[in-house]
XYZ file of C-alpha atoms in Angstrom:
565
model
C 21.768 -17.205 42.949
C 18.779 -15.901 40.587
C 17.015 -17.722 38.088
C 17.127 -16.602 34.848
C 13.693 -15.865 33.726
C 12.323 -18.687 31.174
C 10.980 -17.865 27.188
C 9.108 -19.629 25.229
C 10.870 -20.526 22.026
C 8.883 -20.442 18.891
C 10.279 -21.624 15.749
C 9.092 -21.256 12.148
C 9.454 -22.366 8.783
C 7.113 -21.116 6.025
C 6.399 -20.951 2.272
C 2.989 -19.310 2.068
C 3.026 -17.022 5.456
C 0.592 -19.677 7.337
C 3.236 -20.603 8.921
C 4.446 -17.286 9.959
C 0.988 -16.151 10.958
C 0.743 -18.705 13.040
C 3.477 -18.139 15.102
C 3.145 -14.121 15.461
C -0.348 -15.388 16.867
C 0.920 -17.682 19.018
C 3.708 -15.044 20.558
C 0.696 -12.467 20.973
C -1.478 -14.785 23.004
C 1.614 -15.976 25.028
C 2.375 -11.954 25.628
C -0.610 -11.256 26.532
C -0.500 -13.582 28.972
C 2.621 -12.227 30.373
C 5.052 -15.057 29.000
C 8.093 -13.454 27.197
C 8.769 -15.182 23.928
C 11.070 -15.533 21.036
C 10.183 -15.902 17.862
C 13.022 -17.121 15.206
C 12.624 -18.533 11.775
C 13.824 -22.486 11.227
C 16.672 -21.405 9.198
C 18.345 -20.490 12.468
C 17.944 -23.975 13.721
C 18.913 -27.824 12.102
C 15.670 -28.806 12.286
C 12.972 -31.211 10.984
C 9.407 -30.237 9.044
C 6.836 -31.197 12.299
C 6.448 -34.644 11.910
C 10.137 -35.799 11.490
C 10.869 -33.369 14.436
C 8.040 -34.945 16.784
C 9.627 -37.915 15.851
C 12.965 -37.053 16.808
C 12.717 -35.829 19.586
C 10.653 -38.808 20.278
C 13.338 -41.128 19.466
C 16.158 -38.837 21.499
C 13.416 -39.599 24.615
C 11.858 -36.124 24.501
C 8.294 -36.302 26.583
C 5.090 -34.821 24.728
C 3.687 -31.301 26.386
C 0.669 -31.357 23.911
C -0.093 -33.381 21.221
C 1.227 -31.663 17.736
C -1.047 -29.667 15.699
C -1.691 -29.554 11.743
C -3.430 -26.427 10.581
C -5.149 -27.984 7.182
C -6.268 -25.151 4.628
C -9.215 -27.371 3.796
C -10.820 -26.947 7.125
C -13.888 -25.087 6.662
C -12.315 -21.878 8.618
C -9.164 -22.686 6.891
C -6.330 -23.988 8.911
C -6.878 -21.725 12.117
C -9.837 -23.588 12.528
C -7.041 -26.251 14.290
C -4.976 -23.488 15.420
C -7.661 -22.203 17.764
C -8.204 -25.126 19.996
C -5.254 -26.199 19.682
C -4.011 -23.111 21.243
C -6.160 -23.248 24.143
C -4.646 -26.866 24.737
C -1.293 -25.382 24.418
C -1.813 -22.278 27.011
C -2.879 -25.507 30.042
C -0.273 -27.582 29.163
C 2.907 -25.348 29.474
C 1.463 -23.893 32.728
C 1.437 -27.476 34.626
C 5.113 -27.661 33.075
C 6.124 -24.351 33.862
C 3.530 -21.851 36.007
C 6.637 -19.139 36.273
C 6.311 -18.635 32.540
C 2.235 -17.434 32.643
C 2.564 -15.618 36.605
C -1.392 -14.868 36.644
C -2.592 -17.948 35.178
C -2.643 -19.497 31.713
C -6.263 -17.812 31.267
C -5.499 -14.146 32.135
C -5.541 -12.004 29.487
C -3.957 -8.810 29.065
C -6.471 -6.734 27.522
C -6.092 -6.278 23.739
C -5.980 -1.691 24.031
C -3.249 -1.773 26.162
C -0.694 -3.551 23.808
C -1.922 -2.611 20.268
C -0.447 1.102 20.405
C 3.516 -0.069 19.254
C 3.582 -1.731 15.759
C 7.325 -3.757 15.104
C 8.484 -1.535 12.484
C 9.250 2.555 12.561
C 9.415 4.507 9.829
C 11.450 7.664 9.783
C 11.172 10.319 7.480
C 13.811 11.947 5.794
C 14.489 15.568 4.225
C 15.007 15.808 0.134
C 17.924 18.099 1.095
C 19.717 15.780 2.992
C 19.174 12.646 0.153
C 22.009 12.471 -2.841
C 19.681 12.981 -5.297
C 21.541 10.916 -7.876
C 20.732 7.553 -5.444
C 16.932 8.729 -6.101
C 16.954 9.630 -9.951
C 19.882 7.432 -11.520
C 18.206 4.078 -13.722
C 21.400 2.525 -14.163
C 21.131 -1.396 -13.518
C 23.496 -1.271 -10.278
C 21.080 1.665 -8.801
C 18.198 -0.769 -10.036
C 19.401 -3.990 -8.194
C 20.607 -1.353 -5.183
C 17.001 -0.231 -4.794
C 15.409 -3.669 -4.915
C 17.604 -5.047 -1.894
C 17.513 -1.861 0.094
C 13.583 -1.408 0.062
C 13.569 -5.472 0.676
C 16.175 -5.530 3.370
C 14.035 -2.632 5.403
C 11.711 -6.180 6.326
C 14.215 -8.464 8.246
C 13.149 -11.596 9.363
C 9.375 -12.031 7.334
C 10.793 -14.084 5.210
C 14.654 -14.914 6.532
C 15.653 -17.032 3.459
C 15.204 -14.388 0.924
C 18.009 -12.803 -0.675
C 17.682 -8.724 -1.016
C 20.088 -8.304 -3.794
C 18.884 -10.000 -7.025
C 21.105 -12.142 -8.741
C 20.670 -10.302 -11.753
C 18.545 -8.139 -13.640
C 16.666 -10.162 -16.828
C 14.955 -8.766 -19.767
C 12.196 -10.571 -21.758
C 12.651 -10.575 -25.170
C 9.972 -13.250 -26.015
C 5.924 -13.928 -24.764
C 4.641 -16.852 -26.940
C 1.311 -18.604 -25.875
C 1.757 -22.139 -25.639
C -1.981 -23.183 -25.562
C -4.215 -22.459 -28.250
C -6.207 -19.064 -27.664
C -10.190 -20.604 -26.639
C -9.441 -23.683 -25.031
C -9.590 -22.646 -21.033
C -6.001 -22.645 -20.643
C -3.199 -20.066 -21.101
C 0.423 -21.186 -20.935
C 3.665 -19.237 -22.345
C 6.706 -19.866 -23.015
C 9.235 -17.008 -22.039
C 12.556 -15.931 -22.526
C 14.812 -13.700 -21.073
C 18.202 -11.915 -21.366
C 20.884 -11.418 -19.004
C 21.085 -7.692 -18.656
C 23.390 -6.787 -15.220
C 25.243 -9.551 -15.313
C 25.149 -13.327 -16.959
C 24.166 -16.595 -14.180
C 25.962 -19.622 -14.427
C 22.776 -21.824 -13.620
C 22.478 -25.589 -14.459
C 18.992 -27.611 -16.205
C 16.783 -28.719 -13.152
C 18.147 -24.987 -11.081
C 15.180 -22.518 -10.358
C 14.255 -19.272 -11.250
C 12.626 -16.445 -8.855
C 11.530 -13.068 -10.246
C 10.392 -10.520 -8.376
C 7.025 -9.462 -9.937
C 5.566 -6.116 -11.087
C 2.061 -4.289 -9.172
C -0.380 -2.915 -11.260
C 0.553 0.937 -10.852
C -3.280 1.860 -10.816
C -3.533 -0.587 -7.852
C -0.680 1.226 -5.566
C -1.576 4.503 -6.317
C -5.077 3.689 -5.292
C -3.702 2.430 -2.120
C -1.169 5.103 -1.537
C -3.998 7.292 -1.865
C -6.830 5.481 -0.037
C -3.718 5.169 3.396
C -3.733 9.499 2.917
C 0.317 8.980 1.976
C 2.754 10.863 0.112
C 4.645 9.262 -2.101
C 7.582 10.991 -2.658
C 8.322 10.860 0.816
C 12.117 9.202 1.543
C 11.800 7.035 4.217
C 14.186 4.289 5.819
C 11.912 1.551 7.804
C 13.440 -0.147 11.301
C 12.249 -2.521 13.490
C 11.248 -0.621 16.675
C 13.197 -3.027 18.962
C 16.819 -3.060 17.145
C 19.076 -5.839 19.063
C 20.440 -8.343 16.285
C 19.081 -6.296 13.572
C 20.624 -3.288 14.152
C 23.944 -4.237 11.771
C 21.792 -4.750 9.372
C 19.412 -1.754 9.245
C 19.125 0.283 6.228
C 20.623 3.903 6.730
C 19.603 4.972 2.700
C 15.930 6.345 2.414
C 14.040 5.500 -0.551
C 10.847 6.634 -1.673
C 7.660 5.851 0.073
C 6.489 4.854 -3.054
C 8.926 2.516 -4.102
C 9.060 0.515 -0.521
C 5.051 -0.434 -1.143
C 5.759 -1.250 -5.107
C 8.798 -3.460 -4.022
C 7.613 -4.933 -0.543
C 3.891 -4.382 -0.038
C 1.518 -6.741 -1.708
C -1.750 -4.274 -1.976
C -3.777 -6.029 -4.818
C -2.913 -9.854 -4.909
C -2.347 -11.514 -1.483
C -5.526 -11.220 1.131
C -4.568 -10.075 4.483
C -4.222 -11.946 7.496
C -6.650 -12.084 10.785
C -4.506 -9.709 13.112
C -5.043 -7.340 9.690
C -8.469 -6.974 11.114
C -7.974 -6.983 14.812
C -5.729 -4.217 14.591
C -8.339 -2.063 12.000
C -11.019 -2.424 14.160
C -8.779 -0.270 16.730
C -9.020 2.519 13.997
C -12.449 2.414 13.173
C -14.135 5.954 13.716
C -17.711 4.482 12.212
C -19.231 2.463 14.720
C -20.970 -0.651 12.444
C -17.467 -0.789 10.564
C -15.184 -1.409 14.509
C -18.254 -3.723 15.660
C -17.954 -5.589 12.075
C -14.101 -5.865 12.278
C -14.249 -7.222 16.243
C -16.641 -9.800 15.050
C -14.343 -10.512 12.459
C -11.142 -10.944 15.238
C -13.164 -13.286 17.195
C -13.740 -16.763 17.464
C -16.991 -16.694 16.849
C -16.331 -14.921 13.934
C -13.871 -16.915 11.829
C -15.889 -18.519 10.083
C -17.313 -16.000 8.829
C -14.072 -13.643 7.859
C -12.346 -17.410 6.021
C -15.426 -16.900 3.720
C -15.381 -12.891 3.194
C -11.316 -13.165 3.511
C -9.974 -15.634 2.415
C -12.561 -17.706 0.486
C -12.809 -14.518 -1.625
C -8.838 -14.053 -2.147
C -10.220 -10.476 -0.755
C -7.254 -8.038 -1.184
C -5.395 -5.243 1.255
C -6.939 -2.685 -0.957
C -10.313 -4.060 -1.457
C -10.680 -4.469 2.576
C -9.559 -0.820 2.793
C -12.045 -0.158 1.053
C -14.882 -1.794 2.509
C -14.471 0.051 5.462
C -13.388 3.601 4.532
C -13.528 4.787 7.930
C -10.177 2.919 9.024
C -6.786 5.012 8.552
C -4.138 2.960 10.097
C -0.767 4.659 11.174
C 1.865 3.788 7.927
C 3.872 1.734 10.598
C 1.108 -0.774 10.939
C 0.687 -1.680 7.436
C 4.137 -1.669 6.535
C 3.569 -4.806 9.683
C 0.601 -6.277 8.513
C 0.199 -5.894 4.518
C 1.524 -9.261 3.247
C 5.089 -9.288 1.771
C 5.281 -9.220 -2.117
C 7.131 -12.140 -2.303
C 8.857 -13.351 -5.398
C 7.347 -16.803 -7.559
C 9.803 -19.039 -8.052
C 9.558 -21.231 -12.042
C 11.758 -24.014 -13.382
C 14.042 -23.344 -15.714
C 13.007 -24.713 -18.933
C 16.582 -24.055 -20.754
C 20.366 -24.701 -21.106
C 23.056 -22.668 -20.778
C 24.805 -24.691 -23.162
C 21.734 -24.241 -25.626
C 21.347 -20.435 -25.567
C 24.409 -18.406 -23.725
C 22.999 -15.404 -21.730
C 19.390 -16.179 -21.994
C 16.756 -18.156 -18.888
C 13.779 -19.893 -20.810
C 10.750 -20.328 -18.476
C 7.137 -22.053 -19.022
C 4.453 -20.063 -16.995
C 0.643 -21.713 -16.453
C -0.812 -17.993 -16.417
C -3.607 -18.893 -13.292
C -6.537 -17.520 -13.090
C -10.041 -19.066 -11.211
C -13.219 -17.975 -10.488
C -14.730 -17.075 -6.463
C -17.484 -18.931 -4.894
C -19.036 -15.495 -5.495
C -18.089 -15.496 -8.949
C -15.324 -13.093 -9.065
C -12.324 -13.572 -11.474
C -8.882 -13.896 -9.533
C -5.788 -14.123 -11.419
C -2.384 -14.950 -10.252
C -0.051 -11.399 -9.829
C 3.334 -12.687 -11.317
C 1.551 -14.974 -14.186
C -0.837 -12.411 -15.263
C 1.763 -9.311 -15.128
C 4.360 -11.827 -17.174
C 1.722 -12.295 -19.991
C 0.882 -9.182 -20.214
C 4.230 -8.022 -21.064
C 4.963 -6.960 -24.458
C 9.026 -7.079 -25.020
C 8.695 -4.744 -28.009
C 6.614 -2.266 -25.920
C 8.743 -3.214 -22.549
C 12.173 -2.397 -23.921
C 13.524 -0.478 -20.617
C 11.435 -2.878 -17.940
C 14.134 -5.196 -15.665
C 12.688 -8.121 -13.469
C 14.982 -8.775 -10.703
C 16.139 -12.522 -10.707
C 16.881 -15.326 -8.252
C 18.772 -18.459 -9.076
C 18.411 -21.291 -6.768
C 18.840 -25.371 -7.052
C 16.183 -27.044 -7.510
C 15.367 -30.449 -6.693
C 16.017 -32.086 -9.892
C 19.985 -32.921 -10.308
C 21.427 -32.278 -13.408
C 22.133 -35.690 -14.739
C 25.509 -36.950 -16.258
C 25.499 -37.109 -19.941
C 26.437 -41.379 -19.415
C 22.980 -41.825 -17.338
C 20.368 -43.258 -18.459
C 16.871 -40.959 -18.124
C 13.106 -42.409 -16.958
C 11.179 -38.279 -17.059
C 7.869 -38.412 -16.243
C 6.692 -34.363 -16.654
C 2.887 -33.387 -17.476
C 1.764 -29.949 -18.561
C 4.039 -27.451 -17.167
C 6.032 -30.329 -15.426
C 7.449 -30.550 -18.848
C 9.652 -27.442 -18.336
C 12.478 -28.594 -16.053
C 12.832 -31.495 -18.294
C 12.573 -28.882 -22.223
C 16.536 -28.536 -20.598
C 17.560 -32.109 -19.799
C 16.762 -32.226 -23.451
C 18.345 -29.775 -24.601
C 21.710 -30.259 -22.671
C 21.708 -33.767 -23.982
C 21.457 -33.104 -27.466
C 24.663 -30.828 -27.016
C 26.472 -32.965 -24.829
C 25.875 -36.077 -27.529
C 27.530 -33.888 -30.390
C 30.968 -34.842 -28.920
C 29.695 -38.204 -27.380
C 26.864 -40.071 -27.440
C 25.082 -39.619 -25.048
C 22.703 -42.086 -22.854
C 18.737 -43.211 -23.736
C 15.435 -40.550 -22.612
C 12.320 -42.244 -21.987
C 10.043 -39.352 -21.179
C 6.133 -39.365 -20.729
C 4.337 -36.210 -21.289
C 0.232 -35.256 -20.205
C -2.128 -33.063 -21.342
C -5.724 -32.604 -21.881
C -5.652 -32.729 -26.154
C -3.104 -32.922 -29.009
C -4.915 -29.897 -30.301
C -5.213 -27.527 -27.657
C -2.405 -27.635 -25.142
C 0.532 -29.915 -26.697
C 3.087 -27.776 -25.046
C 6.021 -27.577 -27.596
C 5.141 -30.372 -29.809
C 7.722 -29.853 -32.615
C 10.377 -29.798 -29.755
C 9.631 -33.160 -28.406
C 8.775 -35.010 -31.986
C 11.959 -33.795 -33.425
C 14.179 -34.841 -30.531
C 12.622 -38.207 -31.155
C 13.375 -38.440 -34.422
C 16.107 -41.794 -35.648
C 18.935 -39.915 -34.306
C 17.173 -37.939 -31.627
C 18.145 -38.134 -27.191
C 14.449 -39.223 -27.607
C 14.781 -41.512 -30.185
C 12.687 -45.027 -29.541
C 16.189 -46.639 -31.614
C 18.582 -45.177 -29.075
C 16.310 -46.702 -26.401
C 14.727 -44.012 -25.479
C 11.227 -42.839 -26.613
C 8.510 -39.837 -26.373
C 4.763 -40.960 -25.080
C 2.139 -38.520 -24.839
C -1.150 -38.966 -22.779
C -3.833 -36.875 -24.385
C -6.971 -36.977 -21.247
C -9.761 -35.948 -23.094
C -8.837 -36.750 -26.506
C -11.281 -40.247 -26.099
C -14.348 -41.236 -24.019
C -12.089 -42.640 -21.473
C -9.475 -40.746 -19.494
C -5.629 -41.627 -20.358
C -2.659 -40.444 -17.895
C 1.217 -40.253 -17.940
C 0.697 -43.249 -15.598
C -1.228 -45.567 -17.952
C 0.793 -44.759 -20.738
C 3.876 -45.856 -18.626
C 2.001 -49.176 -18.339
C 2.060 -49.301 -22.003
C 5.893 -49.398 -21.790
C 6.148 -51.461 -19.008
C 8.946 -53.759 -20.109
C 11.280 -50.897 -21.721
C 10.876 -48.814 -18.497
C 12.227 -52.229 -16.707
C 15.125 -52.729 -19.020
C 16.566 -49.500 -18.604
C 16.193 -49.469 -14.761
C 18.460 -52.419 -14.901
C 20.494 -50.562 -16.844
C 21.083 -47.892 -14.012
C 18.262 -44.918 -15.389
C 17.131 -43.160 -12.668
C 13.337 -41.516 -12.651
C 12.595 -37.637 -12.656
C 8.900 -36.418 -11.601
C 8.069 -33.160 -12.667
C 4.523 -31.259 -12.392
C 1.171 -30.341 -9.819
C 1.394 -31.821 -6.269
C -2.300 -33.186 -6.162
C -2.661 -36.701 -6.840
C 0.044 -36.731 -9.953
C 3.410 -38.045 -8.165
C 1.258 -40.237 -5.966
C -0.289 -42.155 -9.437
C 3.004 -41.770 -10.682
C 4.980 -43.639 -7.855
C 2.058 -46.459 -7.542
C 2.488 -47.120 -11.563
C 6.455 -47.417 -11.259
C 5.630 -49.872 -8.313
C 2.951 -51.748 -10.154
C 5.684 -52.364 -13.033
C 8.898 -52.944 -11.044
C 6.408 -55.725 -9.208
C 5.355 -57.353 -12.847
C 8.254 -57.395 -14.604
C 10.435 -58.223 -11.724
C 8.307 -60.834 -10.288
C 8.008 -59.685 -6.944
C 5.267 -58.902 -4.647
C 4.273 -55.043 -3.880
C 5.648 -55.089 -0.746
C 9.391 -55.698 -2.322
C 8.866 -53.525 -5.309
C 8.099 -50.466 -3.022
C 11.366 -51.436 -0.969
C 13.031 -51.138 -4.408
C 11.600 -47.243 -4.919
C 12.934 -46.607 -2.025
C 16.467 -47.436 -2.402
C 16.088 -46.090 -6.011
C 15.061 -42.757 -3.494
C 17.884 -42.784 -1.213
C 20.417 -44.239 -3.708
C 19.452 -40.783 -5.571
C 17.812 -42.166 -8.158
C 13.929 -40.995 -7.729
C 13.163 -37.615 -7.954
C 10.011 -35.345 -7.703
C 9.918 -31.796 -7.788
C 6.323 -31.029 -7.510
C 4.044 -28.028 -7.077
C 0.471 -26.851 -5.928
């Protein structure tokens, strides 16, 4: 009986793309050692994140082959600083367990020059007269959605959880600053109308938008790469297999493909991008520098040049002008233009046919004092609803981590900064519910830097905290603000919570649920610690018992956290 060849199965679960990049690199390195591999998204398996999966496998009696590797973006060389040594131990451990995975031993590597000639994708060019011209020129809403779907479906497997066809198209109707112009922060309130079709969303849901790219940057990329923007193309996996049935067969313009799929002027390329570039560099000094960047010795310098400075694909290509990469390689290696997710800050009951967002316009300075901005937030902030009347934004709706509460459920909300976004929707929804049947009270703890500069939705919260409002103290609720920089000592939401610990405990005894939203830095853990202190003090129990009670609240679905970086 012939033994079936073994394969190394590599699973990944990715949000930023780091895990996918690491998985693809492990796959390349395994293939260079003669080991066949299968690369799959975790979406296709019923699994856990790394630590939970590792613990569960141990519980079931599995034996560890190699200690799990946990990448750290804060490492001086980025997550690859931990990945490189872990991979070395991986090959040795796998060889000991199953030598036939590596026919020539774990240290034998096929020369890279023999593996660099076949990108994963192939681009097929089509004659103009063979394509229905109406598909290319029709600007109807359905055709716009179809173009997005066609372009996004041409790259299967990059982010397998993405739906390619937008749920709907949105039109911006309001762009309102919520912060003072010179305060160092820019937070905006955006309102959108449903254009193609209305979506039934709930408070606590999440909206994903596909951002537009700077047209000048797209044109510069196409020109630099000597591409023909009006060419009609389809993109297919070079190895079709299971993807064959989903392969797109309707051509789109090359420029449209780049605009909707390839992040050329925002995301930084991965290490493999530099490795492939080195093969196509015709200037010797550029080839040597690229080879150094792609080597273990050059890892730290590459991290400083690329990730720390947030170099874009376009900037890197302009820094190495002798490199002319085939479009197939660019399709594979340029980071995919990703949707951006935002907590919805409105209630559909209060705003039929609309959805609202509260967005922090992201900007920062690199170590070399270069200003960088967030692609989606900056793009949204620059849109003028009066001038961009014909701009339709592809949108997707998803369930968030904050389930919509029934009107009879008392709530304790904690949402500093833009963490207040979902709770604006909660208050709007409960206000409408309160008209027909008196709703349960809400305690809301909000935090910002200064009352004058960034008190987001000030009038909204204060109006609902009046005598008959759902945030009114007279009804058992309340609205409390922590201004962290309006006095010598810092005051945060957890300090305001301690001031009202008795009323928090009373609401918890009445069956209240806790909702926490905002930055994923220290805030969630500090807020949790404050709840532990409050339960310990008000119930007269130890900190350990208070922690157990909080865990019980989590298990019972009464403690919810939505945090983002």
